[in-house]
Tab-separated table of C-alpha atoms in Angstrom:
chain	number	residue	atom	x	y	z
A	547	UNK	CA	-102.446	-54.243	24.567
A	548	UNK	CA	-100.206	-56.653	26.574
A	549	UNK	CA	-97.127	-55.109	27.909
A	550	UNK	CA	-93.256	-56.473	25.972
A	551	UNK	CA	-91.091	-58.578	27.604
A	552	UNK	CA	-87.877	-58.482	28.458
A	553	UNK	CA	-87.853	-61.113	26.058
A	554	UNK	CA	-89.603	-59.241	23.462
A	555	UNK	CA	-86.490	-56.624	24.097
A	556	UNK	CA	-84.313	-59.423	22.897
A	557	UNK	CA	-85.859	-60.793	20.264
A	558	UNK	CA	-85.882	-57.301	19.280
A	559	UNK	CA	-82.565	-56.606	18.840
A	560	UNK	CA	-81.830	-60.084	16.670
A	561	UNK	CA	-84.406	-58.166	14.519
A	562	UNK	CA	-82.392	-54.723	14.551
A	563	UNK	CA	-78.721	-55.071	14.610
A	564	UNK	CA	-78.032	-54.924	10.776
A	565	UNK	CA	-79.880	-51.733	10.706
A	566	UNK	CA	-78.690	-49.725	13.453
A	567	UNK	CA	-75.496	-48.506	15.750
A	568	UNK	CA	-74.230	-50.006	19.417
A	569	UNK	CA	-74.005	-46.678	20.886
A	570	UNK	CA	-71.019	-45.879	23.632
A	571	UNK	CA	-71.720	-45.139	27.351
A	572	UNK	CA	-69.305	-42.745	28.175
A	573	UNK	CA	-68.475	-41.130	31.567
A	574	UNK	CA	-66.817	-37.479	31.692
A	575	UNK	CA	-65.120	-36.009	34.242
A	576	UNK	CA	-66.744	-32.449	33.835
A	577	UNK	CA	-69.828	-33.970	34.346
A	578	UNK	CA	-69.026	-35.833	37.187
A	579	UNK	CA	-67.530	-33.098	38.930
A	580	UNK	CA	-70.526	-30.799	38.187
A	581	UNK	CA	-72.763	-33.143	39.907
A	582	UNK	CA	-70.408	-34.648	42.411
A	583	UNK	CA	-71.230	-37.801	41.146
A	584	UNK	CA	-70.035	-41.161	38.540
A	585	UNK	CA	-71.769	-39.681	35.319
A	586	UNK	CA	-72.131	-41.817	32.115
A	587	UNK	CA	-73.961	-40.086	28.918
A	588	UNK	CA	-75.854	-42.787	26.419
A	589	UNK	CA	-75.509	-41.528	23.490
A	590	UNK	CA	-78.032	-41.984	21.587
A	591	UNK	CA	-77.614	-39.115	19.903
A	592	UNK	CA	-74.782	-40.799	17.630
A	593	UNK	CA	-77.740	-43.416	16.529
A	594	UNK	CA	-78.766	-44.013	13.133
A	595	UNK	CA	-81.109	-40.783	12.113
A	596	UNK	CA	-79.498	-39.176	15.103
A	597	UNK	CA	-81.906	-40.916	17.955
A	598	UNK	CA	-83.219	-43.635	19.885
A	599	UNK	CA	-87.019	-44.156	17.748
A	600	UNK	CA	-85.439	-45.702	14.809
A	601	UNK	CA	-84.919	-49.190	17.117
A	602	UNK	CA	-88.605	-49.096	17.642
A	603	UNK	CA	-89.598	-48.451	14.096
A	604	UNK	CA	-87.212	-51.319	12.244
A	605	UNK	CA	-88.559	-53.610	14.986
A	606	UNK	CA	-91.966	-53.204	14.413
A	607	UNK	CA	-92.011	-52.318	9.975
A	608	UNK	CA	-89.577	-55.243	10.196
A	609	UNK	CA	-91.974	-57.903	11.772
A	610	UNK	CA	-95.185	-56.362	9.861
A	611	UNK	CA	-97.085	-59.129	7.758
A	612	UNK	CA	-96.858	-58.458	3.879
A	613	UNK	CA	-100.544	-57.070	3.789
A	614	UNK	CA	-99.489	-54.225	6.167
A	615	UNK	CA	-96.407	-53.614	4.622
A	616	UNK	CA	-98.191	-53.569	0.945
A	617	UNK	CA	-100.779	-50.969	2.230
A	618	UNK	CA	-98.094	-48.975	3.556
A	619	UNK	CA	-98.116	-46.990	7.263
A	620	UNK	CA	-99.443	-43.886	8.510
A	621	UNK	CA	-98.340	-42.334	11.897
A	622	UNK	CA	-97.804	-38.637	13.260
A	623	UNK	CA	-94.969	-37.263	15.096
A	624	UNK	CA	-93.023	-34.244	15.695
A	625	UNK	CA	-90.114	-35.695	14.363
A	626	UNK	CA	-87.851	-38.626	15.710
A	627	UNK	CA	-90.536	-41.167	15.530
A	628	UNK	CA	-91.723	-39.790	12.022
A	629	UNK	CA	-88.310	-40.546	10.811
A	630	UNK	CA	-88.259	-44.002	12.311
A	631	UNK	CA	-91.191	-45.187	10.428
A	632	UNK	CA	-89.949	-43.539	7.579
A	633	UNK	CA	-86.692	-45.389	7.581
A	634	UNK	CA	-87.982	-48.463	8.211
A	635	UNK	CA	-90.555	-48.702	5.634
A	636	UNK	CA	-87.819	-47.754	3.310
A	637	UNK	CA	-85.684	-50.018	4.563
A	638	UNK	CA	-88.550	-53.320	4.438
A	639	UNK	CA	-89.860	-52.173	0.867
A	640	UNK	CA	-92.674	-50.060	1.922
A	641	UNK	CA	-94.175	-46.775	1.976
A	642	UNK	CA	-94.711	-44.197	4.891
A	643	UNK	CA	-96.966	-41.060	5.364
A	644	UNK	CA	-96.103	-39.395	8.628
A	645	UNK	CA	-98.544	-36.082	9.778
A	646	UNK	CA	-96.868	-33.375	11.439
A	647	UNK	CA	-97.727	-30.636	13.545
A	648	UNK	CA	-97.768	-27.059	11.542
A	649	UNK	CA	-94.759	-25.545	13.135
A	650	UNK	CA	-92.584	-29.342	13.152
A	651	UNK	CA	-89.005	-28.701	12.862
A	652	UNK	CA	-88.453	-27.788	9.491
A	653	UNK	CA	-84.773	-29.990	9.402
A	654	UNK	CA	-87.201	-33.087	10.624
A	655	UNK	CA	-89.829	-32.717	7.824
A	656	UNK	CA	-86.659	-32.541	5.450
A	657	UNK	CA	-85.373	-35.635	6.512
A	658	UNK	CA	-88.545	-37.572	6.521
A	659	UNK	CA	-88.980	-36.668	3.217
A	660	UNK	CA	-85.453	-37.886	2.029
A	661	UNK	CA	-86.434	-41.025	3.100
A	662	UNK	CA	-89.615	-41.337	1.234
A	663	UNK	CA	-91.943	-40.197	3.670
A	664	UNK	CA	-95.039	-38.550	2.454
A	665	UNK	CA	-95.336	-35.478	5.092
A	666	UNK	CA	-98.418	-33.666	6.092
A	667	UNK	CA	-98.275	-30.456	8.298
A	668	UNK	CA	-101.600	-30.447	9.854
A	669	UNK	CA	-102.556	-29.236	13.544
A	670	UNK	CA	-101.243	-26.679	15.817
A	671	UNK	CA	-100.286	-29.802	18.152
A	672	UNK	CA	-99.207	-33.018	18.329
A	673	UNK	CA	-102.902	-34.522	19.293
A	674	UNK	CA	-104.362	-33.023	15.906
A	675	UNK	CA	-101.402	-34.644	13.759
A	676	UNK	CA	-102.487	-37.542	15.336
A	677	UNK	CA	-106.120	-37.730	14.845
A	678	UNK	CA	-105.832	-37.030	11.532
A	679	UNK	CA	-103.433	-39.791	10.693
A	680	UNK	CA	-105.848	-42.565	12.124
A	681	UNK	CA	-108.435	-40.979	9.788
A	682	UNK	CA	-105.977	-41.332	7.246
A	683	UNK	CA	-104.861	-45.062	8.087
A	684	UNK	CA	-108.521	-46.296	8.609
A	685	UNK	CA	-109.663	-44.198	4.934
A	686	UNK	CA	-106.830	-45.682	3.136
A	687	UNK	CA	-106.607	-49.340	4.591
A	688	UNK	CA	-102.773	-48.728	6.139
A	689	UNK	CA	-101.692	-49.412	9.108
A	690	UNK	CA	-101.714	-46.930	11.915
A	691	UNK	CA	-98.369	-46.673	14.145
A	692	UNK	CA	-99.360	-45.624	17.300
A	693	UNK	CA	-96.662	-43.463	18.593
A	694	UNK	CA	-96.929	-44.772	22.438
A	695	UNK	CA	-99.523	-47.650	22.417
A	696	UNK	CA	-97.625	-50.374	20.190
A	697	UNK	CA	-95.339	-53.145	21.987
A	698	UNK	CA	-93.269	-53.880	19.325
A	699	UNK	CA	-92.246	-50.291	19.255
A	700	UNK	CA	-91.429	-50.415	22.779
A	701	UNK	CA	-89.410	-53.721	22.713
A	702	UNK	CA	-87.125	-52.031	19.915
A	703	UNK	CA	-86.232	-48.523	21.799
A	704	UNK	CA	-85.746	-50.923	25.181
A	705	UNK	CA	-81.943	-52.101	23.425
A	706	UNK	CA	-80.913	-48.840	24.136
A	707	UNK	CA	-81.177	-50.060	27.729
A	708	UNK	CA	-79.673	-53.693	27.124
A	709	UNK	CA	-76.712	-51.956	25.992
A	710	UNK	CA	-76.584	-49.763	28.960
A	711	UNK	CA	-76.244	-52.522	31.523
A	712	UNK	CA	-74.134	-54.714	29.585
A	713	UNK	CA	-71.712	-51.716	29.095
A	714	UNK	CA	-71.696	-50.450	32.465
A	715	UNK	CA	-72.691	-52.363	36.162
A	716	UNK	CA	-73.455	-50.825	39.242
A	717	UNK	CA	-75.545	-48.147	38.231
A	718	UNK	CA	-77.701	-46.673	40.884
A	719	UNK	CA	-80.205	-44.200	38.474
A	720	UNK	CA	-80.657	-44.003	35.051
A	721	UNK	CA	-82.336	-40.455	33.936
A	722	UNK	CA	-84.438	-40.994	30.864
A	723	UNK	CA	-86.493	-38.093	28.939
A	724	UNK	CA	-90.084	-39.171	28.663
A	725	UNK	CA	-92.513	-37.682	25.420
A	726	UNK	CA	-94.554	-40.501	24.520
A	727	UNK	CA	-93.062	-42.547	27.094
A	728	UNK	CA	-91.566	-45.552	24.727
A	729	UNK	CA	-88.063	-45.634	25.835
A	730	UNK	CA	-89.072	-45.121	29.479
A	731	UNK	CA	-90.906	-47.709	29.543
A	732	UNK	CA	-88.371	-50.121	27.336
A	733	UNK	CA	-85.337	-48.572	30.444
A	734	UNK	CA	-87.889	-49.880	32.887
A	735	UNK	CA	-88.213	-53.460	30.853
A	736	UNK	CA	-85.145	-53.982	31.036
A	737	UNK	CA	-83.439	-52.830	34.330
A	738	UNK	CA	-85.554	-54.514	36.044
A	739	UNK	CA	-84.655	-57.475	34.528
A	740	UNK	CA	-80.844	-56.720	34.341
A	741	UNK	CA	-80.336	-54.591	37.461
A	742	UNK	CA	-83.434	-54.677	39.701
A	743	UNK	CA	-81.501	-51.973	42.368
A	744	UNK	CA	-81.151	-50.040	39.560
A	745	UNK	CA	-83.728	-46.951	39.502
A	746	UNK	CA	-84.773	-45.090	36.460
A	747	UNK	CA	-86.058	-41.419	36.532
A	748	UNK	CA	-88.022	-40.039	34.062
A	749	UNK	CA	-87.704	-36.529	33.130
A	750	UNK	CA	-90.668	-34.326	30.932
A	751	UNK	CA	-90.862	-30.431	30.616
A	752	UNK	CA	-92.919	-28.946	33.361
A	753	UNK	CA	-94.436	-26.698	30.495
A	754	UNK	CA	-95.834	-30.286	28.956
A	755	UNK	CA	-96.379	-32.345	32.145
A	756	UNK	CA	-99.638	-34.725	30.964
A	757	UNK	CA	-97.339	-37.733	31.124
A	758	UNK	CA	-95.987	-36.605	34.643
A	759	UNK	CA	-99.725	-36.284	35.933
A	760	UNK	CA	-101.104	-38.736	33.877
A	761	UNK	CA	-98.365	-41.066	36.238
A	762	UNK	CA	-98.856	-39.076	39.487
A	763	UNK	CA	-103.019	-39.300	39.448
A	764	UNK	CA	-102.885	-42.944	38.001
A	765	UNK	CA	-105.346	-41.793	35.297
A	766	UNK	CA	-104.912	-41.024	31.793
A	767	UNK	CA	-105.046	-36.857	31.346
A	768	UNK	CA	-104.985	-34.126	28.275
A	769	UNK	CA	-102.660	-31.256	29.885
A	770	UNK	CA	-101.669	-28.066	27.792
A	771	UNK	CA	-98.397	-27.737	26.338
A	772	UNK	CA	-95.702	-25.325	25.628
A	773	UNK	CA	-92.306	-26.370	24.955
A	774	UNK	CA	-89.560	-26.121	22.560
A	775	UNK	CA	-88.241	-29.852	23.747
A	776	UNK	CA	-89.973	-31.059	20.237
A	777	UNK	CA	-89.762	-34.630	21.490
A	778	UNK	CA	-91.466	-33.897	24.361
A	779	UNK	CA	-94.274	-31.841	23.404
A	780	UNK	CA	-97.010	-33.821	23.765
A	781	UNK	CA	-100.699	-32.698	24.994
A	782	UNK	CA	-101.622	-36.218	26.344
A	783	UNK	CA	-100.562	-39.436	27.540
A	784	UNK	CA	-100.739	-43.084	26.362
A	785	UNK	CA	-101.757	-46.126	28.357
A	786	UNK	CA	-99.233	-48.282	27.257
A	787	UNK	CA	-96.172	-46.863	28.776
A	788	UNK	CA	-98.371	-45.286	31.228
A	789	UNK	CA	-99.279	-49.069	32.314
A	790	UNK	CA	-95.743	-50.115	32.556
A	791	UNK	CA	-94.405	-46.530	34.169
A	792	UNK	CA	-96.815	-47.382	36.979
A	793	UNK	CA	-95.630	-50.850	37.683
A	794	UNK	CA	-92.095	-50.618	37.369
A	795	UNK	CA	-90.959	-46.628	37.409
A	796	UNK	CA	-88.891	-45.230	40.519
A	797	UNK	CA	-89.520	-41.365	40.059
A	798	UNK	CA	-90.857	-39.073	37.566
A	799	UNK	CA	-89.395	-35.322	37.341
A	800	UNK	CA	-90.256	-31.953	35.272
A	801	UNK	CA	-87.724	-29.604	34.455
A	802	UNK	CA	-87.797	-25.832	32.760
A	803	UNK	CA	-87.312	-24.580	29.940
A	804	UNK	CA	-84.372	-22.656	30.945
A	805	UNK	CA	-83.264	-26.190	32.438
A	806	UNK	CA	-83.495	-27.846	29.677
A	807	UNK	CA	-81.820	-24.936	27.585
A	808	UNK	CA	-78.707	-25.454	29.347
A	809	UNK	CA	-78.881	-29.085	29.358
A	810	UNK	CA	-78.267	-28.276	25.208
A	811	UNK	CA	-75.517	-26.186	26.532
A	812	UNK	CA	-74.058	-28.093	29.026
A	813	UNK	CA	-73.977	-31.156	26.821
A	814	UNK	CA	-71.746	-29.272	23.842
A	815	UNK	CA	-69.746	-28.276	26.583
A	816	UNK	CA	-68.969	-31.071	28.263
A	817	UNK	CA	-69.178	-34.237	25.663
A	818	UNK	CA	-68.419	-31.849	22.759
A	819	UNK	CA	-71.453	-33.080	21.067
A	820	UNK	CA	-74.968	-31.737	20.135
A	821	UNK	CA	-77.888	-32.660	21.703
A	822	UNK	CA	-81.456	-31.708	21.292
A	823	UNK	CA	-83.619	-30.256	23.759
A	824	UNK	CA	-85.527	-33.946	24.738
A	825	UNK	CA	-82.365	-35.073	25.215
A	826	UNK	CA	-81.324	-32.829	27.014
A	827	UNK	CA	-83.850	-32.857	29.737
A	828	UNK	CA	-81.883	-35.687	31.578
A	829	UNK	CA	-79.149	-33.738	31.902
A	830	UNK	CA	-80.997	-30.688	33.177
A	831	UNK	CA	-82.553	-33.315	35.553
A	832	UNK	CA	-79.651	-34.636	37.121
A	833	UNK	CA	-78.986	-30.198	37.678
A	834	UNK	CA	-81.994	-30.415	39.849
A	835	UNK	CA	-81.821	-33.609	41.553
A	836	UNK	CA	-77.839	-33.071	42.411
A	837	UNK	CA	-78.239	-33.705	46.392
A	838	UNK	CA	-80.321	-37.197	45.166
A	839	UNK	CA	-77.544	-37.921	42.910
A	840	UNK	CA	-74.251	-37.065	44.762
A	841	UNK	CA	-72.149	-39.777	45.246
A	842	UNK	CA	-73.965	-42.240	42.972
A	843	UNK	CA	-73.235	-43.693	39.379
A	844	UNK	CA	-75.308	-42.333	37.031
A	845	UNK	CA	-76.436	-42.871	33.538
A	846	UNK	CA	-77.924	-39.859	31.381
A	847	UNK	CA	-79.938	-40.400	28.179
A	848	UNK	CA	-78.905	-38.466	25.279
A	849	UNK	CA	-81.565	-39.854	23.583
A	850	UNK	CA	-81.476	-37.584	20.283
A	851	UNK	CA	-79.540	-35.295	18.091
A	852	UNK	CA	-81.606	-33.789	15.650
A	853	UNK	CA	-81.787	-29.719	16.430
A	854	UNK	CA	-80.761	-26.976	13.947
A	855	UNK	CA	-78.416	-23.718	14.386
A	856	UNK	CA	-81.639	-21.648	15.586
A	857	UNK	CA	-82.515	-23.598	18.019
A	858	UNK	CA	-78.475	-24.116	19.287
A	859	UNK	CA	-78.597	-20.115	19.080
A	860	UNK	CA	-81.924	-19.885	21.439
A	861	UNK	CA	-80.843	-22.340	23.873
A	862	UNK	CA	-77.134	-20.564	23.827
A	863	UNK	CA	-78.942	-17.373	24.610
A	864	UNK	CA	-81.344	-18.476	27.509
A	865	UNK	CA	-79.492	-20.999	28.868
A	866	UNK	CA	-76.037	-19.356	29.044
């Protein structure tokens, strides 16, 4: 798999801008003064389908050859991605089956269904989802979407980033939630093309860390998971982003539940705006790195919004 360009990231968004939002970069004062720093959310959460995948999926659906989009796509997900493929196969005249983990967010299987999707809940984790969808894809003759290991996926979820620096200049971190590892690896693309003194932090739940070790040991590793951060609840890690987050990423944190849980807080407090838990991991991020931070202009990914009243009720009770 060769690693996108920052000219892939470009050519990328010529494919993508009739299909999707220029989010705002926004800085608030509460924030700022929490963290003694310049703070700027990206709101990503006010994307189409309420988060960043959707770029990735219209950019690759959108560049698929006719046989590929005639045979339709397969891919598994526990939710943001799973709607991105859905969308964009709707949206390029195709069809989409996306496999699910057993307990997926019931609000995401809903919406992947309104767009067409065919949904399968099979697996108590994400790994299982996904090992039955290449079965699926390779059965069936459709193509596979790799949730991690696909460059034109990357390329699309890295305009996030081009927005980012064209919006704002002089930003010393950028704290970006890491599941798969996709828009990590697109914010690393692309700042170092844009703003090489730039340095971008990725954030993961210490209670699903095989993306964190998989980067600290330089070797690709299955770790156990438990998290309610949906889109970061993932088992293993993908070699990929892995490839590029070893090259070209600055620092990689975990943060706790609890942390993250008041990120989700924090975040309707402060921006009056929801945000679910993976997106909510930078914020709870920039919470424990405050001494790193102070002083400095920093950008937080809100990178999704999709989370129902239970889970705003769970994260209002533990994170209060």
């Amino acid at each position: 798999m060769q690693q996108p360009t920052f000219a892939d990231v470009l050519d990328a968004r010529r494919m993508i801008t009739p299909y999707v939002h220029r989010t705002p970069t926004r800085r608030y004062p509460v924030l700022s003064d929490m963290l003694d720093a310049d703070v700027w959310v990206k709101h990503e959460n006010f994307q189409v389908l309420g988060a960043f995948k959707v770029r990735g999926g219209l950019n690759l659906v959108g560049r698929a050859p006719d046989n590929h989009r005639k045979s339709g796509f397969i891919s598994a997900s526990t939710g943001n991605h799973g709607q991105s493929v859905a969308f964009a196969a709707a949206t390029f005249g195709s069809s989409a089956t996306i496999v699910v983990p057993e307990a997926a967010n019931p609000l995401k299987i809903r919406a992947m269904q309104a767009l067409g999707a065919d949904v399968i809940q099979h697996g108590a984790f994400f790994e299982e989802s996904r090992e039955l969808a290449e079965r699926m894809a390779e059965e069936r003759g459709a193509r596979f979407v790799h949730p991690a290991n696909e460059p034109l996926l990357i390329a699309g979820v890295g305009t996030y980033s081009l927005e980012i620096h064209e919006d704002l200049g002089e930003i010393d971190y950028i704290v970006v939630p890491l599941g798969a590892g996709s828009g990590a690896a697109g914010a690393c693309i692309v700042t170092d093309a844009m703003s090489p003194h730039t340095k971008v932090i990725a954030v993961q739940a210490a209670s699903a860390p095989a993306a964190y070790e998989s980067w600290k040991q330089g070797r690709l590793v299955t770790v156990g998971m438990q998290t309610a951060a949906e889109g970061l609840a993932t088992g293993g890690a993908y070699e990929l982003p892995q490839s590029i987050l070893r090259e070209r990423l600055h620092d990689f944190v975990v943060v706790s539940e609890s942390r993250i849980a008041s990120g989700v807080v924090l975040y309707m407090e402060a921006t009056r705006t929801l945000v679910e838990h993976a997106g909510a991991a930078s914020l709870a991020a920039a919470l424990d790195l405050k001494d790193r931070l102070k002083g400095k202009r920093v950008v937080l990914v809100a990178s999704g919004a999709n989370i129902g009243p239970t889970q705003i009720a769970a994260a209002i009770e533990s994170g209060s």
